[in-house]
């Protein structure tokens, strides 16, 4: 009898983690061969960051506070938005943008034969290291916003903000994954990806800037608020651990539903090479 590839569940997760580390190492090596791409991504990210701050400066040129938010707090929010979108562009976007080709060009057939979780592979295989420059610039803007707003968050508040941002990142990834997995039935999900990226832009602004119905949508249906607004509110000391628990619970539910959707899609998948 052959020896099982994984002795137990923990061994399987550790094997996938080691595989992801190799993906990351390959991405670093690949990036060193295209240094111009690294610089171009940095410049484009700085331009996008500047364009995100300009509306804030224009708005607060006429007032010092909007719905309880000061200019410095909104700048901190823009920094958090830059961090989250930078992480998405680094680890998630390169894979979601390939979903259509996986299903229509037969690449999924090869993935299904590999001794690895196919969902893990299709979601995390490709990494764009250059986009981490946007994460770094977002951290700088966040610090500037916190200093200008005279906020001094304690350790507990920082933990709340990090956990909420992490939950928001997981939720946004789950939403994008679910929309991309519709390719099993629609064949092409390019237009859906454009809609997703447009909706994420709402995260640049505080949740209270929107009508009540839109706030509910951005919290539960398209939960970008957990990735941007709520972390900043946590740093300001305005949120309790209940919101952290809610974010974690929603993240678990979202991951479970996406897993079920992936399995349902595999049942309907007909090999593109058959």
mmCIF file of C-alpha atoms in Angstrom:
data_model
loop_
_atom_site.group_PDB
_atom_site.id
_atom_site.type_symbol
_atom_site.label_atom_id
_atom_site.label_comp_id
_atom_site.label_asym_id
_atom_site.label_seq_id
_atom_site.Cartn_x
_atom_site.Cartn_y
_atom_site.Cartn_z
ATOM 1 C CA UNK A 1 0.000 0.000 0.000
ATOM 2 C CA UNK A 2 1.232 3.496 -0.851
ATOM 3 C CA UNK A 3 1.996 5.978 1.920
ATOM 4 C CA UNK A 4 -0.538 8.853 2.163
ATOM 5 C CA UNK A 5 0.787 12.216 0.978
ATOM 6 C CA UNK A 6 -0.502 13.911 4.155
ATOM 7 C CA UNK A 7 -0.451 12.169 7.531
ATOM 8 C CA UNK A 8 -3.096 14.478 8.972
ATOM 9 C CA UNK A 9 -4.923 17.773 8.429
ATOM 10 C CA UNK A 10 -2.143 19.891 9.961
ATOM 11 C CA UNK A 11 0.474 18.258 7.759
ATOM 12 C CA UNK A 12 -1.633 19.115 4.703
ATOM 13 C CA UNK A 13 -1.886 22.788 5.714
ATOM 14 C CA UNK A 14 1.847 22.946 6.379
ATOM 15 C CA UNK A 15 2.564 21.458 2.951
ATOM 16 C CA UNK A 16 0.374 24.106 1.312
ATOM 17 C CA UNK A 17 2.136 26.833 3.306
ATOM 18 C CA UNK A 18 5.529 25.597 2.136
ATOM 19 C CA UNK A 19 4.210 25.549 -1.431
ATOM 20 C CA UNK A 20 3.010 29.147 -1.102
ATOM 21 C CA UNK A 21 6.459 30.150 0.164
ATOM 22 C CA UNK A 22 7.881 28.760 -3.060
ATOM 23 C CA UNK A 23 5.344 30.758 -5.051
ATOM 24 C CA UNK A 24 6.526 33.871 -3.205
ATOM 25 C CA UNK A 25 10.198 33.080 -3.803
ATOM 26 C CA UNK A 26 9.518 32.584 -7.515
ATOM 27 C CA UNK A 27 7.706 35.920 -7.634
ATOM 28 C CA UNK A 28 10.693 37.686 -6.068
ATOM 29 C CA UNK A 29 13.073 36.113 -8.581
ATOM 30 C CA UNK A 30 10.739 36.991 -11.433
ATOM 31 C CA UNK A 31 10.530 40.605 -10.265
ATOM 32 C CA UNK A 32 14.321 40.997 -10.204
ATOM 33 C CA UNK A 33 14.359 40.317 -13.940
ATOM 34 C CA UNK A 34 11.898 43.140 -14.655
ATOM 35 C CA UNK A 35 13.074 46.071 -12.554
ATOM 36 C CA UNK A 36 11.418 48.611 -14.844
ATOM 37 C CA UNK A 37 8.065 47.029 -13.975
ATOM 38 C CA UNK A 38 8.822 47.555 -10.280
ATOM 39 C CA UNK A 39 9.538 51.270 -10.788
ATOM 40 C CA UNK A 40 6.524 51.721 -13.035
ATOM 41 C CA UNK A 41 4.237 50.116 -10.464
ATOM 42 C CA UNK A 42 5.672 52.384 -7.765
ATOM 43 C CA UNK A 43 5.057 55.528 -9.828
ATOM 44 C CA UNK A 44 1.542 54.466 -10.802
ATOM 45 C CA UNK A 45 0.738 53.675 -7.178
ATOM 46 C CA UNK A 46 1.946 57.083 -6.018
ATOM 47 C CA UNK A 47 -0.178 58.789 -8.679
ATOM 48 C CA UNK A 48 -3.239 56.800 -7.624
ATOM 49 C CA UNK A 49 -2.557 57.640 -3.995
ATOM 50 C CA UNK A 50 -2.297 61.329 -4.836
ATOM 51 C CA UNK A 51 -5.555 61.213 -6.777
ATOM 52 C CA UNK A 52 -7.186 59.592 -3.753
ATOM 53 C CA UNK A 53 -6.033 62.357 -1.407
ATOM 54 C CA UNK A 54 -6.904 65.321 -3.666
ATOM 55 C CA UNK A 55 -10.724 64.999 -3.214
ATOM 56 C CA UNK A 56 -10.196 64.949 0.552
ATOM 57 C CA UNK A 57 -8.118 68.123 0.460
ATOM 58 C CA UNK A 58 -10.707 69.829 -1.741
ATOM 59 C CA UNK A 59 -13.602 68.775 0.502
ATOM 60 C CA UNK A 60 -11.973 69.895 3.738
ATOM 61 C CA UNK A 61 -10.860 73.150 2.179
ATOM 62 C CA UNK A 62 -14.334 74.443 3.042
ATOM 63 C CA UNK A 63 -14.965 72.744 6.379
ATOM 64 C CA UNK A 64 -13.018 71.192 9.240
ATOM 65 C CA UNK A 65 -15.328 68.231 9.850
ATOM 66 C CA UNK A 66 -17.795 66.109 7.861
ATOM 67 C CA UNK A 67 -20.120 63.736 9.707
ATOM 68 C CA UNK A 68 -17.682 63.512 12.618
ATOM 69 C CA UNK A 69 -14.622 62.885 10.425
ATOM 70 C CA UNK A 70 -11.718 65.317 10.322
ATOM 71 C CA UNK A 71 -9.398 65.771 7.351
ATOM 72 C CA UNK A 72 -6.580 63.904 9.085
ATOM 73 C CA UNK A 73 -8.833 60.915 9.846
ATOM 74 C CA UNK A 74 -9.956 60.701 6.226
ATOM 75 C CA UNK A 75 -6.302 60.810 5.149
ATOM 76 C CA UNK A 76 -5.648 57.905 7.516
ATOM 77 C CA UNK A 77 -8.585 56.122 5.886
ATOM 78 C CA UNK A 78 -7.024 56.654 2.454
ATOM 79 C CA UNK A 79 -3.833 55.104 3.824
ATOM 80 C CA UNK A 80 -5.697 52.019 5.047
ATOM 81 C CA UNK A 81 -7.453 51.768 1.689
ATOM 82 C CA UNK A 82 -4.075 51.892 -0.064
ATOM 83 C CA UNK A 83 -2.730 49.129 2.179
ATOM 84 C CA UNK A 84 -5.705 46.829 1.614
ATOM 85 C CA UNK A 85 -5.911 47.375 -2.138
ATOM 86 C CA UNK A 86 -2.145 46.950 -2.365
ATOM 87 C CA UNK A 87 -2.379 43.567 -0.666
ATOM 88 C CA UNK A 88 -5.248 42.589 -2.950
ATOM 89 C CA UNK A 89 -3.259 43.627 -6.017
ATOM 90 C CA UNK A 90 -0.258 41.654 -4.763
ATOM 91 C CA UNK A 91 -1.820 38.348 -3.785
ATOM 92 C CA UNK A 92 -5.367 38.153 -5.171
ATOM 93 C CA UNK A 93 -5.786 40.136 -8.392
ATOM 94 C CA UNK A 94 -3.127 38.244 -10.425
ATOM 95 C CA UNK A 95 -5.082 35.038 -9.829
ATOM 96 C CA UNK A 96 -8.645 36.290 -10.216
ATOM 97 C CA UNK A 97 -7.760 37.897 -13.554
ATOM 98 C CA UNK A 98 -6.679 34.472 -14.849
ATOM 99 C CA UNK A 99 -9.848 32.644 -13.873
ATOM 100 C CA UNK A 100 -11.452 32.805 -17.323
ATOM 101 C CA UNK A 101 -8.363 31.413 -19.055
ATOM 102 C CA UNK A 102 -8.145 28.582 -16.523
ATOM 103 C CA UNK A 103 -11.615 27.415 -17.484
ATOM 104 C CA UNK A 104 -11.685 28.137 -21.216
ATOM 105 C CA UNK A 105 -8.148 27.126 -22.214
ATOM 106 C CA UNK A 106 -7.935 23.861 -20.311
ATOM 107 C CA UNK A 107 -5.433 25.009 -17.664
ATOM 108 C CA UNK A 108 -7.767 23.860 -14.896
ATOM 109 C CA UNK A 109 -7.448 20.292 -16.173
ATOM 110 C CA UNK A 110 -3.754 20.296 -15.285
ATOM 111 C CA UNK A 111 -4.395 21.902 -11.883
ATOM 112 C CA UNK A 112 -6.942 19.241 -10.944
ATOM 113 C CA UNK A 113 -4.295 16.559 -11.505
ATOM 114 C CA UNK A 114 -1.829 18.148 -9.084
ATOM 115 C CA UNK A 115 -1.596 16.860 -5.469
ATOM 116 C CA UNK A 116 -2.741 20.215 -4.115
ATOM 117 C CA UNK A 117 -6.020 21.940 -3.371
ATOM 118 C CA UNK A 118 -7.212 23.304 -6.713
ATOM 119 C CA UNK A 119 -8.948 26.263 -5.047
ATOM 120 C CA UNK A 120 -5.774 27.125 -3.148
ATOM 121 C CA UNK A 121 -3.720 26.936 -6.331
ATOM 122 C CA UNK A 122 -6.058 29.063 -8.453
ATOM 123 C CA UNK A 123 -6.495 31.681 -5.718
ATOM 124 C CA UNK A 124 -2.900 32.117 -4.526
ATOM 125 C CA UNK A 125 -0.563 30.798 -7.247
ATOM 126 C CA UNK A 126 0.532 34.125 -8.760
ATOM 127 C CA UNK A 127 2.015 37.024 -6.764
ATOM 128 C CA UNK A 128 2.850 40.533 -7.977
ATOM 129 C CA UNK A 129 5.638 41.664 -5.649
ATOM 130 C CA UNK A 130 5.846 45.157 -7.150
ATOM 131 C CA UNK A 131 2.401 46.014 -5.724
ATOM 132 C CA UNK A 132 3.856 45.849 -2.199
ATOM 133 C CA UNK A 133 5.184 49.360 -2.862
ATOM 134 C CA UNK A 134 1.575 50.535 -2.614
ATOM 135 C CA UNK A 135 1.304 48.850 0.775
ATOM 136 C CA UNK A 136 4.411 50.731 1.947
ATOM 137 C CA UNK A 137 3.100 54.083 0.699
ATOM 138 C CA UNK A 138 -0.244 53.379 2.357
ATOM 139 C CA UNK A 139 1.475 52.767 5.703
ATOM 140 C CA UNK A 140 3.256 56.120 5.374
ATOM 141 C CA UNK A 141 -0.021 57.939 4.637
ATOM 142 C CA UNK A 142 -1.746 56.159 7.533
ATOM 143 C CA UNK A 143 0.962 57.256 9.955
ATOM 144 C CA UNK A 144 0.765 60.842 8.664
ATOM 145 C CA UNK A 145 -3.003 60.856 9.141
ATOM 146 C CA UNK A 146 -2.751 59.490 12.687
ATOM 147 C CA UNK A 147 -0.097 62.048 13.633
ATOM 148 C CA UNK A 148 -2.097 64.960 12.195
ATOM 149 C CA UNK A 149 -5.282 63.809 13.927
ATOM 150 C CA UNK A 150 -3.384 63.479 17.222
ATOM 151 C CA UNK A 151 -4.617 59.899 17.666
ATOM 152 C CA UNK A 152 -2.532 57.678 19.937
ATOM 153 C CA UNK A 153 -4.122 54.239 19.723
ATOM 154 C CA UNK A 154 -3.269 51.738 22.426
ATOM 155 C CA UNK A 155 -2.177 48.172 21.888
ATOM 156 C CA UNK A 156 -5.738 46.841 22.061
ATOM 157 C CA UNK A 157 -6.968 49.362 19.509
ATOM 158 C CA UNK A 158 -4.140 48.471 17.121
ATOM 159 C CA UNK A 159 -5.011 44.779 17.470
ATOM 160 C CA UNK A 160 -8.662 45.557 16.739
ATOM 161 C CA UNK A 161 -7.716 47.554 13.643
ATOM 162 C CA UNK A 162 -5.377 44.856 12.311
ATOM 163 C CA UNK A 163 -7.924 42.082 12.867
ATOM 164 C CA UNK A 164 -10.717 44.111 11.261
ATOM 165 C CA UNK A 165 -8.535 44.936 8.262
ATOM 166 C CA UNK A 166 -7.609 41.266 7.961
ATOM 167 C CA UNK A 167 -11.262 40.256 8.113
ATOM 168 C CA UNK A 168 -12.076 42.884 5.505
ATOM 169 C CA UNK A 169 -9.327 41.546 3.267
ATOM 170 C CA UNK A 170 -10.681 38.001 3.610
ATOM 171 C CA UNK A 171 -14.239 39.189 2.933
ATOM 172 C CA UNK A 172 -13.251 41.130 -0.184
ATOM 173 C CA UNK A 173 -11.240 38.154 -1.424
ATOM 174 C CA UNK A 174 -14.230 35.887 -0.831
ATOM 175 C CA UNK A 175 -16.538 38.214 -2.765
ATOM 176 C CA UNK A 176 -14.108 38.479 -5.677
ATOM 177 C CA UNK A 177 -13.563 34.721 -5.651
ATOM 178 C CA UNK A 178 -17.306 34.063 -5.714
ATOM 179 C CA UNK A 179 -17.738 36.458 -8.624
ATOM 180 C CA UNK A 180 -14.814 34.846 -10.467
ATOM 181 C CA UNK A 181 -16.105 31.321 -9.854
ATOM 182 C CA UNK A 182 -19.210 32.263 -11.829
ATOM 183 C CA UNK A 183 -16.987 31.546 -14.824
ATOM 184 C CA UNK A 184 -18.033 27.907 -14.405
ATOM 185 C CA UNK A 185 -21.436 28.955 -15.732
ATOM 186 C CA UNK A 186 -20.742 32.216 -17.621
ATOM 187 C CA UNK A 187 -17.427 31.211 -19.258
ATOM 188 C CA UNK A 188 -16.104 34.792 -19.035
ATOM 189 C CA UNK A 189 -16.125 37.002 -15.928
ATOM 190 C CA UNK A 190 -14.028 39.922 -17.189
ATOM 191 C CA UNK A 191 -16.898 42.467 -16.961
ATOM 192 C CA UNK A 192 -17.734 41.233 -13.451
ATOM 193 C CA UNK A 193 -14.168 41.949 -12.366
ATOM 194 C CA UNK A 194 -14.487 45.520 -13.632
ATOM 195 C CA UNK A 195 -17.664 45.973 -11.557
ATOM 196 C CA UNK A 196 -15.878 44.601 -8.493
ATOM 197 C CA UNK A 197 -12.929 46.975 -8.813
ATOM 198 C CA UNK A 198 -15.297 49.914 -9.283
ATOM 199 C CA UNK A 199 -17.243 48.991 -6.148
ATOM 200 C CA UNK A 200 -14.029 48.757 -4.093
ATOM 201 C CA UNK A 201 -13.451 52.466 -4.781
ATOM 202 C CA UNK A 202 -16.187 53.192 -2.227
ATOM 203 C CA UNK A 203 -13.682 52.188 0.452
ATOM 204 C CA UNK A 204 -11.811 55.462 -0.054
ATOM 205 C CA UNK A 205 -14.550 57.301 1.835
ATOM 206 C CA UNK A 206 -15.992 56.917 5.360
ATOM 207 C CA UNK A 207 -19.097 54.792 5.612
ATOM 208 C CA UNK A 208 -21.131 57.662 7.070
ATOM 209 C CA UNK A 209 -20.713 59.637 3.843
ATOM 210 C CA UNK A 210 -23.231 57.291 2.173
ATOM 211 C CA UNK A 211 -27.017 56.848 2.598
ATOM 212 C CA UNK A 212 -28.232 54.227 5.058
ATOM 213 C CA UNK A 213 -29.070 51.667 2.374
ATOM 214 C CA UNK A 214 -25.624 51.996 0.829
ATOM 215 C CA UNK A 215 -24.003 51.645 4.270
ATOM 216 C CA UNK A 216 -25.793 48.322 4.788
ATOM 217 C CA UNK A 217 -24.661 47.162 1.342
ATOM 218 C CA UNK A 218 -21.027 48.132 1.987
ATOM 219 C CA UNK A 219 -21.089 46.380 5.367
ATOM 220 C CA UNK A 220 -22.798 43.068 4.659
ATOM 221 C CA UNK A 221 -23.246 42.503 0.884
ATOM 222 C CA UNK A 222 -19.991 44.049 -0.311
ATOM 223 C CA UNK A 223 -18.131 44.418 3.023
ATOM 224 C CA UNK A 224 -15.473 46.955 2.078
ATOM 225 C CA UNK A 225 -16.278 48.860 5.294
ATOM 226 C CA UNK A 226 -14.552 46.149 7.345
ATOM 227 C CA UNK A 227 -11.383 46.730 5.348
ATOM 228 C CA UNK A 228 -11.236 50.538 5.582
ATOM 229 C CA UNK A 229 -13.715 52.474 7.727
ATOM 230 C CA UNK A 230 -13.894 50.133 10.709
ATOM 231 C CA UNK A 231 -10.105 49.767 11.181
ATOM 232 C CA UNK A 232 -9.761 53.567 11.329
ATOM 233 C CA UNK A 233 -12.656 53.808 13.774
ATOM 234 C CA UNK A 234 -10.952 51.139 15.886
ATOM 235 C CA UNK A 235 -7.728 53.176 15.939
ATOM 236 C CA UNK A 236 -9.795 56.147 17.105
ATOM 237 C CA UNK A 237 -11.235 54.037 19.948
ATOM 238 C CA UNK A 238 -14.817 54.186 18.655
ATOM 239 C CA UNK A 239 -15.370 50.428 18.222
ATOM 240 C CA UNK A 240 -15.580 47.561 20.666
ATOM 241 C CA UNK A 241 -14.609 43.917 20.386
ATOM 242 C CA UNK A 242 -18.142 43.091 19.265
ATOM 243 C CA UNK A 243 -17.367 44.489 15.820
ATOM 244 C CA UNK A 244 -14.190 42.427 15.699
ATOM 245 C CA UNK A 245 -16.170 39.279 16.515
ATOM 246 C CA UNK A 246 -18.743 40.190 13.856
ATOM 247 C CA UNK A 247 -16.029 40.668 11.245
ATOM 248 C CA UNK A 248 -14.389 37.351 12.125
ATOM 249 C CA UNK A 249 -17.736 35.553 12.011
ATOM 250 C CA UNK A 250 -18.612 37.021 8.619
ATOM 251 C CA UNK A 251 -15.173 36.047 7.306
ATOM 252 C CA UNK A 252 -15.665 32.425 8.373
ATOM 253 C CA UNK A 253 -19.137 32.308 6.816
ATOM 254 C CA UNK A 254 -17.877 33.889 3.588
ATOM 255 C CA UNK A 255 -14.987 31.432 3.266
ATOM 256 C CA UNK A 256 -17.346 28.510 3.856
ATOM 257 C CA UNK A 257 -19.810 29.714 1.206
ATOM 258 C CA UNK A 258 -17.040 30.296 -1.320
ATOM 259 C CA UNK A 259 -15.711 26.790 -0.680
ATOM 260 C CA UNK A 260 -19.175 25.344 -1.321
ATOM 261 C CA UNK A 261 -19.530 27.427 -4.487
ATOM 262 C CA UNK A 262 -16.166 26.163 -5.745
ATOM 263 C CA UNK A 263 -17.151 22.543 -5.175
ATOM 264 C CA UNK A 264 -20.490 23.118 -6.894
ATOM 265 C CA UNK A 265 -18.701 24.664 -9.841
ATOM 266 C CA UNK A 266 -16.335 21.694 -10.147
ATOM 267 C CA UNK A 267 -19.346 19.370 -10.393
ATOM 268 C CA UNK A 268 -20.551 21.281 -13.460
ATOM 269 C CA UNK A 269 -17.104 21.657 -15.032
ATOM 270 C CA UNK A 270 -16.544 19.951 -18.369
ATOM 271 C CA UNK A 271 -12.913 19.738 -19.431
ATOM 272 C CA UNK A 272 -12.049 22.369 -22.006
ATOM 273 C CA UNK A 273 -9.780 19.848 -23.715
ATOM 274 C CA UNK A 274 -12.397 17.094 -24.004
#
